[in-house]
Coordinates of C-alpha atoms in Angstrom, one line a residue:
M1 CA -120.6 -45.1 -39.2
S2 CA -119.4 -48.7 -38.0
D3 CA -119.3 -49.3 -33.7
D4 CA -115.9 -50.9 -35.2
I5 CA -112.1 -49.9 -33.0
E6 CA -108.9 -50.6 -33.7
L7 CA -105.9 -52.0 -31.2
I8 CA -102.4 -50.7 -31.7
S9 CA -99.5 -51.9 -30.1
D10 CA -96.0 -50.7 -30.0
G11 CA -95.6 -52.5 -26.7
D12 CA -95.3 -49.5 -24.6
G13 CA -99.4 -48.3 -25.0
V14 CA -101.6 -49.2 -26.3
A15 CA -104.3 -46.8 -28.8
I16 CA -108.0 -47.5 -29.3
V17 CA -109.4 -45.6 -32.0
G18 CA -112.7 -46.0 -32.7
P19 CA -115.7 -44.0 -32.8
P20 CA -115.4 -41.9 -29.6
E21 CA -119.0 -44.1 -28.2
A22 CA -117.2 -47.4 -28.6
V23 CA -114.0 -46.2 -27.3
D24 CA -115.6 -45.1 -24.3
R25 CA -117.4 -48.6 -24.1
F26 CA -114.9 -50.5 -24.4
L27 CA -112.4 -48.6 -21.8
A28 CA -115.5 -48.7 -18.6
A29 CA -116.7 -51.9 -19.1
E30 CA -112.4 -53.3 -19.4
G31 CA -111.4 -50.2 -15.5
L32 CA -108.3 -48.6 -17.7
T33 CA -107.5 -45.6 -17.3
S34 CA -106.7 -43.2 -21.1
R35 CA -104.8 -40.3 -21.7
D36 CA -106.4 -38.7 -24.7
L37 CA -103.6 -39.9 -28.5
G38 CA -104.6 -36.4 -30.1
L39 CA -105.2 -37.9 -33.5
G40 CA -106.6 -34.2 -34.9
R41 CA -103.3 -33.1 -35.8
V42 CA -102.0 -36.3 -37.3
K43 CA -105.0 -35.1 -39.9
P44 CA -103.0 -31.4 -41.4
S45 CA -100.2 -33.6 -42.9
L46 CA -102.4 -35.9 -44.2
I47 CA -104.5 -33.4 -46.6
A48 CA -101.2 -32.2 -47.3
S49 CA -100.2 -34.9 -48.6
G50 CA -103.5 -35.9 -50.7
A51 CA -105.2 -37.9 -48.3
L52 CA -108.4 -36.8 -47.5
E53 CA -109.9 -39.3 -47.3
A54 CA -107.5 -40.6 -43.9
G55 CA -108.0 -37.0 -43.0
A56 CA -111.9 -37.3 -42.7
K57 CA -111.5 -40.5 -41.5
I58 CA -109.2 -39.0 -39.0
A59 CA -112.0 -36.8 -37.7
E60 CA -114.8 -38.9 -36.8
N61 CA -112.7 -41.4 -35.0
S62 CA -111.1 -40.6 -31.1
G63 CA -107.9 -42.0 -29.6
R64 CA -107.3 -43.0 -26.8
W65 CA -104.3 -43.7 -25.0
V66 CA -103.4 -47.3 -22.3
K67 CA -99.9 -47.8 -21.0
L68 CA -98.8 -50.7 -20.5
T69 CA -98.5 -52.0 -17.1
K70 CA -98.9 -55.2 -15.6
E71 CA -102.6 -54.7 -14.3
S72 CA -104.1 -53.0 -18.1
A73 CA -101.8 -55.8 -20.2
A74 CA -103.9 -58.8 -18.1
A75 CA -107.1 -56.2 -19.5
M76 CA -105.4 -55.9 -23.0
N77 CA -104.4 -59.5 -22.9
K78 CA -107.8 -61.8 -23.5
Y79 CA -107.7 -59.4 -27.7
G80 CA -103.5 -60.7 -27.9
V81 CA -102.8 -57.1 -28.1
M82 CA -99.0 -58.5 -26.4
K83 CA -98.7 -60.7 -30.3
G84 CA -96.5 -59.3 -32.3
T85 CA -94.2 -56.4 -30.8
G86 CA -91.4 -56.0 -31.5
K87 CA -89.7 -52.9 -33.2
G88 CA -93.2 -53.2 -35.2
L89 CA -96.7 -52.3 -34.6
S90 CA -99.2 -54.6 -33.9
R91 CA -102.8 -53.8 -34.7
G92 CA -106.4 -55.3 -35.2
V93 CA -110.0 -54.4 -35.1
L94 CA -113.1 -55.5 -32.6
T95 CA -115.7 -56.5 -34.5
E96 CA -119.2 -56.9 -33.8
N97 CA -119.9 -53.4 -32.5
G98 CA -117.9 -52.6 -30.3
K99 CA -118.5 -55.8 -27.8
I100 CA -115.6 -57.4 -25.7
K101 CA -115.6 -61.4 -27.4
G102 CA -112.9 -63.8 -28.5
L103 CA -110.1 -63.3 -29.5
I104 CA -109.1 -60.7 -32.4
Q105 CA -105.9 -61.8 -34.3
F106 CA -103.4 -58.6 -35.1
S107 CA -101.1 -58.2 -38.4
R108 CA -99.8 -55.0 -39.8
G109 CA -102.0 -56.3 -43.2
G110 CA -104.5 -52.9 -43.9
V111 CA -107.6 -53.6 -41.3
G112 CA -109.6 -51.9 -40.1
T113 CA -109.2 -47.7 -39.9
L114 CA -105.0 -46.8 -39.8
T115 CA -104.5 -48.3 -43.0
N116 CA -102.9 -45.2 -45.2
P117 CA -99.3 -45.9 -43.7
A118 CA -99.5 -42.0 -43.1
M119 CA -101.7 -42.3 -41.4
L120 CA -100.2 -45.2 -38.7
A121 CA -97.1 -43.7 -39.0
G122 CA -98.8 -41.1 -37.5
A123 CA -100.4 -42.4 -34.8
A124 CA -96.9 -44.3 -34.0
G125 CA -95.7 -41.1 -33.7
L126 CA -98.6 -40.3 -31.7
M127 CA -98.2 -43.0 -29.0
S128 CA -94.8 -42.5 -28.4
Q129 CA -95.3 -38.8 -27.3
I130 CA -97.5 -39.5 -25.1
A131 CA -95.4 -42.7 -23.9
M132 CA -92.6 -40.1 -22.4
Q133 CA -95.7 -37.5 -21.3
Q134 CA -96.0 -40.1 -19.1
Q135 CA -93.3 -40.6 -17.6
M136 CA -92.4 -37.1 -17.8
D137 CA -95.5 -37.0 -15.0
E138 CA -94.0 -39.9 -13.4
I139 CA -91.2 -37.7 -13.0
S140 CA -92.4 -34.7 -12.2
D141 CA -93.9 -37.5 -9.4
Y142 CA -90.7 -38.4 -8.3
L143 CA -88.8 -34.7 -7.7
E144 CA -91.7 -33.4 -6.0
E145 CA -92.2 -37.2 -3.4
I146 CA -88.2 -36.3 -2.8
D147 CA -88.8 -32.4 -2.2
A148 CA -86.5 -31.9 -4.5
K149 CA -85.4 -28.3 -5.8
V150 CA -82.6 -29.6 -8.8
D151 CA -82.4 -25.1 -10.0
D152 CA -80.8 -25.2 -6.4
V153 CA -78.3 -27.8 -7.1
L154 CA -77.8 -27.1 -10.0
R155 CA -76.7 -23.4 -8.9
A156 CA -74.6 -24.5 -6.2
Q157 CA -72.6 -26.0 -8.3
K158 CA -69.4 -24.2 -10.5
D159 CA -69.0 -26.0 -13.2
A160 CA -70.3 -24.1 -16.4
V161 CA -73.0 -27.3 -17.8
L162 CA -74.8 -27.4 -14.7
A163 CA -75.2 -23.7 -14.4
D164 CA -76.1 -23.6 -18.5
M165 CA -78.1 -26.4 -17.2
V166 CA -81.3 -23.4 -15.5
G167 CA -81.8 -22.5 -19.0
V168 CA -81.7 -24.8 -21.2
D169 CA -85.0 -26.0 -18.5
L170 CA -86.5 -22.5 -18.8
V171 CA -86.2 -23.0 -22.7
I172 CA -88.0 -26.2 -22.7
D173 CA -90.8 -25.2 -20.7
D174 CA -91.3 -22.3 -22.5
A175 CA -91.1 -24.6 -25.8
M176 CA -93.6 -26.9 -24.8
T177 CA -96.6 -24.9 -23.3
V178 CA -96.3 -22.9 -26.6
R179 CA -96.3 -25.7 -28.0
G180 CA -99.9 -26.7 -26.3
E181 CA -101.1 -23.7 -26.9
V182 CA -100.5 -23.4 -30.9
G183 CA -100.8 -27.9 -31.6
R184 CA -97.4 -27.8 -33.6
V185 CA -94.3 -27.1 -33.0
S186 CA -93.1 -23.8 -35.5
E187 CA -89.8 -23.6 -37.5
I188 CA -88.8 -20.6 -34.8
T189 CA -90.4 -23.2 -31.9
W190 CA -87.5 -25.9 -32.4
S191 CA -84.7 -22.6 -33.9
K192 CA -84.8 -22.4 -29.8
V193 CA -84.6 -25.7 -28.5
H194 CA -82.6 -27.7 -31.1
T195 CA -79.6 -27.4 -29.2
T196 CA -80.2 -27.7 -26.7
S197 CA -79.4 -31.4 -26.0
T198 CA -75.5 -31.3 -26.0
T199 CA -75.8 -29.3 -22.3
I200 CA -78.2 -32.1 -21.5
A201 CA -76.0 -34.8 -22.2
R202 CA -73.5 -33.5 -21.2
T203 CA -74.7 -32.4 -17.3
Q204 CA -76.1 -36.3 -17.5
V205 CA -72.5 -37.7 -17.7
Y206 CA -71.1 -35.2 -14.9
A207 CA -74.1 -36.3 -12.8
L208 CA -73.0 -40.0 -13.6
R209 CA -69.2 -39.3 -12.6
Q210 CA -70.4 -38.1 -9.8
L211 CA -72.5 -41.0 -9.1
D212 CA -68.9 -43.2 -10.0
A213 CA -67.4 -41.3 -7.7
L214 CA -68.9 -41.7 -4.5
A215 CA -69.0 -46.0 -5.9
E216 CA -65.8 -45.9 -5.7
G217 CA -65.5 -44.1 -2.2
L218 CA -67.0 -47.6 -1.0
E219 CA -64.2 -49.5 -2.1
K220 CA -62.6 -48.8 1.5
K221 CA -60.6 -51.5 3.7
K222 CA -61.3 -49.9 7.3
I223 CA -64.8 -50.0 9.1
S224 CA -64.1 -46.1 10.2
D225 CA -63.0 -45.0 6.0
L226 CA -66.6 -47.4 5.0
E227 CA -68.7 -45.5 7.6
D228 CA -67.8 -41.9 6.7
A229 CA -68.1 -42.8 2.9
T230 CA -72.1 -44.5 3.6
R231 CA -72.5 -41.3 4.8
E232 CA -71.3 -38.7 1.8
V233 CA -73.0 -41.2 -0.5
E234 CA -76.4 -40.9 1.8
S235 CA -76.1 -37.2 2.3
K236 CA -75.0 -36.7 -1.6
A237 CA -77.0 -39.0 -4.2
Q238 CA -80.1 -38.2 -3.9
E239 CA -79.2 -34.5 -5.4
W240 CA -77.6 -37.0 -8.9
F241 CA -80.3 -39.1 -8.6
A242 CA -82.6 -35.5 -9.2
V243 CA -80.4 -33.9 -11.7
L244 CA -80.5 -37.1 -13.7
A245 CA -84.0 -37.3 -13.4
R246 CA -84.3 -33.3 -15.0
C247 CA -82.1 -34.2 -17.4
F248 CA -84.7 -37.8 -18.4
Q249 CA -87.8 -35.6 -18.0
L250 CA -85.8 -32.7 -20.5
Q251 CA -84.1 -35.2 -23.3
D252 CA -87.9 -37.0 -22.9
A253 CA -89.5 -33.5 -24.0
L254 CA -86.8 -32.8 -26.5
S255 CA -88.4 -35.6 -28.1
V256 CA -92.1 -34.9 -28.5
L257 CA -91.1 -31.5 -29.8
E258 CA -88.9 -33.7 -32.4
L259 CA -92.0 -36.0 -33.0
D260 CA -93.5 -32.2 -33.5
R261 CA -91.1 -31.0 -36.1
V262 CA -90.9 -34.1 -38.2
L263 CA -94.6 -34.9 -38.8
D264 CA -94.6 -31.3 -39.3
A265 CA -92.0 -31.1 -42.6
S266 CA -91.1 -34.1 -43.2
P267 CA -93.8 -36.7 -42.6
D268 CA -92.7 -39.2 -44.0
D269 CA -89.8 -39.7 -42.3
L270 CA -92.2 -39.3 -39.0
D271 CA -91.8 -43.5 -38.8
R272 CA -88.1 -43.8 -38.9
H273 CA -87.0 -41.3 -36.8
R274 CA -89.5 -42.8 -33.8
L275 CA -87.3 -45.4 -34.1
G276 CA -84.6 -44.3 -34.1
L277 CA -85.3 -42.3 -31.3
T278 CA -86.9 -45.0 -29.0
A279 CA -84.1 -46.6 -29.7
A280 CA -81.1 -43.4 -28.3
R281 CA -84.1 -42.8 -25.7
N282 CA -83.3 -46.8 -24.4
K283 CA -79.4 -46.6 -24.7
R284 CA -79.6 -43.5 -22.3
L285 CA -81.8 -45.5 -19.3
E286 CA -79.1 -48.4 -20.5
V287 CA -76.2 -46.0 -20.0
I288 CA -78.1 -44.6 -16.1
T289 CA -79.8 -48.7 -15.4
Q290 CA -76.3 -50.3 -14.9
R291 CA -74.3 -46.7 -13.5
T292 CA -76.9 -46.8 -10.0
E293 CA -77.1 -50.9 -9.6
L294 CA -73.1 -50.5 -9.7
L295 CA -73.7 -48.6 -6.9
V296 CA -76.1 -50.8 -5.6
E297 CA -73.3 -53.1 -5.8
R298 CA -70.6 -51.7 -3.5
L299 CA -74.0 -50.6 -1.0
E300 CA -75.3 -54.2 -0.5
A301 CA -70.9 -55.3 -0.7
A302 CA -70.8 -53.0 2.2
A303 CA -72.8 -53.3 4.3
G304 CA -72.1 -57.4 3.9
L305 CA -68.0 -56.5 5.5
A306 CA -70.1 -54.5 7.9
T307 CA -72.4 -57.8 8.9
S308 CA -69.7 -59.1 9.0
K309 CA -67.3 -57.3 11.9
V310 CA -70.7 -56.3 13.6
L311 CA -69.3 -57.5 17.0
L312 CA -65.0 -55.6 16.8
H313 CA -67.7 -52.5 15.4
P314 CA -71.9 -53.2 16.3
I315 CA -72.0 -49.5 15.9
A316 CA -70.5 -48.0 12.6
S317 CA -71.3 -51.5 11.4
G318 CA -75.3 -50.6 12.5
A319 CA -74.7 -46.9 10.7
I320 CA -72.9 -48.8 7.0
V321 CA -75.7 -50.5 7.2
R322 CA -78.6 -47.9 7.8
S323 CA -76.7 -46.0 5.2
S324 CA -76.9 -48.5 2.4
N325 CA -80.3 -49.3 3.1
N326 CA -81.4 -46.0 2.5
V327 CA -80.3 -45.0 -0.4
G328 CA -80.7 -48.1 -1.7
S329 CA -83.9 -46.7 -1.0
E330 CA -83.8 -43.9 -3.0
I331 CA -82.4 -45.9 -5.6
T332 CA -85.3 -47.9 -5.7
R333 CA -87.6 -44.4 -5.6
F334 CA -85.3 -43.1 -8.3
Q335 CA -85.2 -45.8 -10.7
D336 CA -88.9 -46.4 -10.3
G337 CA -89.4 -42.7 -11.6
L338 CA -88.1 -43.4 -14.6
G339 CA -89.6 -46.2 -16.2
I340 CA -86.9 -49.0 -15.4
E341 CA -87.1 -52.1 -13.9
N342 CA -85.1 -52.8 -10.3
S343 CA -84.0 -56.3 -8.1
H344 CA -82.2 -54.3 -5.1
D345 CA -82.9 -56.3 -1.8
M346 CA -82.9 -54.1 1.3
Q347 CA -79.9 -55.6 4.5
E348 CA -80.0 -56.0 7.7
A349 CA -78.2 -54.6 9.8
K350 CA -77.0 -57.9 12.0
R351 CA -77.8 -57.3 15.9
W352 CA -74.6 -57.3 18.4
A353 CA -76.1 -59.7 20.0
T354 CA -76.6 -62.7 17.6
A355 CA -73.6 -62.3 16.3
V356 CA -71.9 -63.2 19.1
V357 CA -74.6 -66.5 19.8
E358 CA -73.3 -67.3 16.3
M359 CA -70.0 -66.7 16.7
R360 CA -70.1 -69.3 19.8
D361 CA -72.0 -71.5 17.7
K362 CA -69.3 -71.6 15.5
A363 CA -66.3 -72.4 18.3
L364 CA -69.0 -75.7 19.3
D365 CA -69.1 -75.9 15.8
R366 CA -65.5 -76.9 15.3
G367 CA -65.2 -79.5 19.1
E368 CA -62.1 -79.5 21.7
D369 CA -60.3 -77.3 19.8
G370 CA -62.3 -74.7 19.1
V371 CA -63.1 -74.2 22.1
D372 CA -59.6 -74.7 23.8
A373 CA -58.8 -71.6 21.3
A374 CA -61.6 -69.7 22.6
K375 CA -60.4 -70.3 26.8
R376 CA -57.3 -69.3 25.4
L377 CA -57.9 -66.2 23.8
G378 CA -60.5 -65.8 27.1
D379 CA -57.8 -65.9 29.4
E380 CA -55.1 -63.7 27.8
T381 CA -58.5 -61.3 27.9
L382 CA -58.3 -60.8 31.5
D383 CA -54.7 -61.2 31.8
R384 CA -54.8 -58.6 29.3
A385 CA -57.1 -56.1 31.6
K386 CA -55.9 -57.8 34.9
S387 CA -51.9 -56.2 33.6
V388 CA -54.5 -53.2 32.6
S389 CA -55.1 -52.7 36.0
V390 CA -52.5 -53.4 38.2
S391 CA -51.2 -50.8 36.1
V392 CA -53.8 -48.4 36.7
T393 CA -53.7 -49.0 40.2
S394 CA -49.8 -48.5 41.3
K395 CA -49.7 -45.0 38.8
L396 CA -53.2 -43.9 41.3
A397 CA -50.9 -44.9 43.6
D398 CA -47.7 -43.6 42.5
R399 CA -50.2 -39.3 42.6
A400 CA -51.8 -39.8 46.7
R401 CA -47.8 -40.6 47.2
R402 CA -46.9 -37.5 45.5
W403 CA -50.1 -35.7 47.2
Q404 CA -49.2 -36.5 50.5
K405 CA -45.6 -35.3 50.8
S406 CA -46.7 -32.1 48.6
D407 CA -49.1 -31.1 51.8

């Protein structure tokens, strides 16, 4: 058996297929962390379609999956694995007995082990599943990190849609457990979960609307109102991020189950189905990104307004900026958990003394007129202070005289 290994990229990850020892040597040499691709799950559909030789090749080879991160992409780029991705697959073969030398060419032609279209489609489907499972794990890490009790949030709501989500969560988790034990998704298992997508979608829309309402609340002009609004966002936003993350995680789990069902029931449709699910997933990510970025924009505008009013409202301004930054950090963690690139910059609360110095410098820059204006403002402030002082003194004197008379 040849020691050649094949690399397949779909733009999100890379599958390394070949003899187990050769695959292990390659991964060790490049220092790459991988997950089992589960190539054996493609074999039954290949045999059923009459592709016995392809099924035999699958049995001989090992398949591992590597997520394309900044680090792994740098390691794989020397082989041209990033070329020609798009909607299709790019692939090529490393020769010389698995040695890591030279640049290989990636193409859609019949090179390497995966020359059978059904085998290649099956491998691509497995890659999509592994990528979604990887993201599901990262969402679990995010929810654990923020200690989010999603079930508690859902149960606390009176809306029937959110109540239904608790049951959907249980049904899909059960189906994933059965899949892990059996290695496939039967018609019975699929019949239990295939209708759950509607409830998940409705819950996602509900959570997005809650975030929209919080964002609209930040359209305040008075600093006191804005302080209350940012505090409300800080106290409630994380709960809705957690619900959205769980919705996305369940949708990925449902897609994993769906691809298994298509592989089992209609393998010829697997590649088209994979591309359709990927497109739908990207649309969901785009919607979530747009809505969270809108919240970021409103938070940054609130922080900017607060900073401009720091002289008159030093305590409230600082509180607004701090709340905005805290929510901004939560949004960044949420987007990271879902694999969304973010560009949120933390605002820094302007210190009151710094603002005073800036105002003084601006007055001096304006010249004599500015200084005269500042002087007039100071005189008026002093006059008001004297007036208040005289008024208070007079009232105290009158009160003292009344006490004396009463004695």
